[in-house]
C-alpha positions as a Python dict, from the first residue, in 0.01 Angstrom:
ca = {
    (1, 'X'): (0, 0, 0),
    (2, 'X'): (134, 351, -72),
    (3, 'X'): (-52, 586, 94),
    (4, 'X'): (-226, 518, 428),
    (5, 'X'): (-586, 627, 475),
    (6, 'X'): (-481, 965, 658),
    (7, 'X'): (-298, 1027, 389),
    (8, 'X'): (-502, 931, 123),
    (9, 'X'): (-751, 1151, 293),
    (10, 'X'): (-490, 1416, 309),
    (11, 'X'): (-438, 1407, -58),
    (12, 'X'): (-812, 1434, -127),
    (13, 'X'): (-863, 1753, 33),
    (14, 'X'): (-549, 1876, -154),
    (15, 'X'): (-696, 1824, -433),
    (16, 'X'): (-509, 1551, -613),
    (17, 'X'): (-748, 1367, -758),
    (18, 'X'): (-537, 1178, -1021),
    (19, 'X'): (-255, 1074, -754),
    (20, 'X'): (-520, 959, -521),
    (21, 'X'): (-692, 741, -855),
    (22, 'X'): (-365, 611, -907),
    (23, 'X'): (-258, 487, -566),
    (24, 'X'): (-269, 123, -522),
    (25, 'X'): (-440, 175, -149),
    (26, 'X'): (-762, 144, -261),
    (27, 'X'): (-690, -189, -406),
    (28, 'X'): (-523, -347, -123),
    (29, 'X'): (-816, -252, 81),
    (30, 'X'): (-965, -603, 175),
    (31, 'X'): (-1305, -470, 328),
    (32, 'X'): (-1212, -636, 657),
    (33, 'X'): (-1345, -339, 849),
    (34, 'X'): (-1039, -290, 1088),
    (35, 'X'): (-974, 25, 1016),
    (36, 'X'): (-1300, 145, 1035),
    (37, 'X'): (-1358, -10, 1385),
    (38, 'X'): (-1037, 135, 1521),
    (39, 'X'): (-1129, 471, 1344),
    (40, 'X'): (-1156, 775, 1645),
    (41, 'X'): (-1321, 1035, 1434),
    (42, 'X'): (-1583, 690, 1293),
    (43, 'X'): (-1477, 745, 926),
    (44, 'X'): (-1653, 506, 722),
    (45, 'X'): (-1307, 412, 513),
    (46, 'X'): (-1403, 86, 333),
    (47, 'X'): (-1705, 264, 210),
    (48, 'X'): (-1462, 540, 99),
    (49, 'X'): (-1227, 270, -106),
    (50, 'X'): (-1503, 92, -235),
    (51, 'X'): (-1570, 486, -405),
    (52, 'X'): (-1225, 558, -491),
    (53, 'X'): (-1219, 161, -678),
    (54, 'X'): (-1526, 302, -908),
    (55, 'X'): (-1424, 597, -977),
    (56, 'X'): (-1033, 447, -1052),
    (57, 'X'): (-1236, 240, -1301),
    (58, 'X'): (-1458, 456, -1430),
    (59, 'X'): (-1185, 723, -1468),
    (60, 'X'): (-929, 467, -1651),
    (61, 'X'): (-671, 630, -1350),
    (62, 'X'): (-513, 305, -1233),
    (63, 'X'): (-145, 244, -1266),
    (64, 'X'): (0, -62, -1449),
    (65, 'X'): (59, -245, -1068),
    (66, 'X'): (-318, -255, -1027),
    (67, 'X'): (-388, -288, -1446),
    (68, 'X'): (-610, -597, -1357),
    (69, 'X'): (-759, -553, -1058),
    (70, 'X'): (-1101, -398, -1207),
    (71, 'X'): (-1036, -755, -1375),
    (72, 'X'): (-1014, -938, -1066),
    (73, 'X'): (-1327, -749, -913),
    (74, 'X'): (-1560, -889, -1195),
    (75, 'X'): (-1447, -1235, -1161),
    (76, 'X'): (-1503, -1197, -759),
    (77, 'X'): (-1885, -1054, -835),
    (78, 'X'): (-1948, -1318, -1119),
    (79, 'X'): (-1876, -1581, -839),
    (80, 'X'): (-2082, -1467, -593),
    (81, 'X'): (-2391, -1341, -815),
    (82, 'X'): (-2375, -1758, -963),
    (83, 'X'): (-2276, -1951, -608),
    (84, 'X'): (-2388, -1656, -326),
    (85, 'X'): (-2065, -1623, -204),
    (86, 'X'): (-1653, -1631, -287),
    (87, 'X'): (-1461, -1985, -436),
    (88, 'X'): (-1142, -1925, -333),
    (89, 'X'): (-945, -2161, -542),
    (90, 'X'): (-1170, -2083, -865),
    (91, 'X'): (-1112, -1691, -788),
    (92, 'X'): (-760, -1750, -761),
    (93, 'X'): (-719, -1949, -1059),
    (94, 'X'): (-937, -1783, -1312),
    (95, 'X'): (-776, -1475, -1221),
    (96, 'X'): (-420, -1618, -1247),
    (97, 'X'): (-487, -1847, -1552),
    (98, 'X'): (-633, -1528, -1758),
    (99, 'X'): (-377, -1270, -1598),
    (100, 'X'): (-43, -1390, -1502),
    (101, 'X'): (-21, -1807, -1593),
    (102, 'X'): (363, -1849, -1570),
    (103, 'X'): (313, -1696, -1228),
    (104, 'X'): (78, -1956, -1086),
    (105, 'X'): (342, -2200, -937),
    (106, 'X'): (487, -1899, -708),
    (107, 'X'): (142, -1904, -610),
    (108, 'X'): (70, -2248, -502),
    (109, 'X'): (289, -2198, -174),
    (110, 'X'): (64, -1955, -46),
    (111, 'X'): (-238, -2194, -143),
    (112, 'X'): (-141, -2466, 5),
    (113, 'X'): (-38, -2232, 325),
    (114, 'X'): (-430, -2100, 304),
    (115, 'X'): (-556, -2481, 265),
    (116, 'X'): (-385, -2616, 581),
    (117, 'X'): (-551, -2310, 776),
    (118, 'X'): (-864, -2400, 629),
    (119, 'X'): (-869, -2047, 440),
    (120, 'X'): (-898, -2258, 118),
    (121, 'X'): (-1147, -2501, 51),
    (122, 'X'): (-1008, -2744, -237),
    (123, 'X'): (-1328, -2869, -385),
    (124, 'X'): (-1360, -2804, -713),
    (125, 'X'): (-1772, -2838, -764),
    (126, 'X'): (-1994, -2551, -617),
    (127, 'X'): (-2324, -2551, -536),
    (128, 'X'): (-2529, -2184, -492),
    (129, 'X'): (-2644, -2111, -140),
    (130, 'X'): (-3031, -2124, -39),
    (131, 'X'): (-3209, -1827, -154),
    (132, 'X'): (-2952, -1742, -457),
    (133, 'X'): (-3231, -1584, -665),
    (134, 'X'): (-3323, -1341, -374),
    (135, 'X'): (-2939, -1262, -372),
    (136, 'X'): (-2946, -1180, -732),
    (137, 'X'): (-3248, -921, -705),
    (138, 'X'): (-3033, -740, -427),
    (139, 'X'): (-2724, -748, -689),
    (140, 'X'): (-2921, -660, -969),
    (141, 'X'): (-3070, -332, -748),
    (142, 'X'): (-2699, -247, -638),
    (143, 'X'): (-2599, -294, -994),
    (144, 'X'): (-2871, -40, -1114),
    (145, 'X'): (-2779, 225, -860),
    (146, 'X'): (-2420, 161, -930),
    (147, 'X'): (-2308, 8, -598),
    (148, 'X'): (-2115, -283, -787),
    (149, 'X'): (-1860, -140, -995),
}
């Protein structure tokens, strides 16, 4: 991560728009909520990332380091729109077969590291969660207000 959030926040009211589109901070920003919890003035920050992401996007104002992450966001929303929630393994390897292949047996250290800490789940069939199509009219309403992208 480049910037922190104070200083992403910093750069914001400074008005540098483009360096602020072009930091990689929003896309290390794993929605975890930390941040936000430990936060003393109650900033909402992953709601703040989540808006810097779409407007990176929709601005074309991401740097080569984070070329594919837009990429990598579409594959995560196309997996939980058809199963209801993330597939680890077929995130990871999608992503990595389409975007970096050669790189994929770096990779498989920190797989199997994820896997024996039951972060990983190695099954390679899926099936949707109960109540998918009730998930899908949410998306479908987030996607129309733009909440998505």
């Amino acid at each position: 991560m480049d910037h922190s959030p104070r200083t992403i926040f910093a750069m914001v009211k400074a008005g540098m728009r483009d360096e602020v589109l072009k930091s990689n901070t929003q896309w290390y920003c794993v929605s975890c909520y930390y941040c936000m919890v430990r936060c003393p003035q109650e900033i909402h920050i992953t709601d703040i990332m989540y808006t810097l992401k779409r407007m990176a996007i929709q601005a074309g104002k991401y740097d080569a380091h984070v070329r594919d992450a837009p990429e990598f966001s579409e594959t995560f929303i196309d997996y939980v729109k058809k199963y209801g929630r993330s597939f680890e393994l077929g995130l990871a390897s999608r992503y990595h077969l389409a975007h970096h292949p050669l790189d994929m047996p770096k990779m498989a250290p920190m797989g199997l590291g994820m896997w024996r800490k039951g972060r990983m789940d190695l099954a390679f069939s899926r099936k949707p969660i109960k109540g998918i199509d009730q998930l899908n009219k949410i998306l479908a309403k987030a996607e129309e207000i733009g909440g998505l992208t």
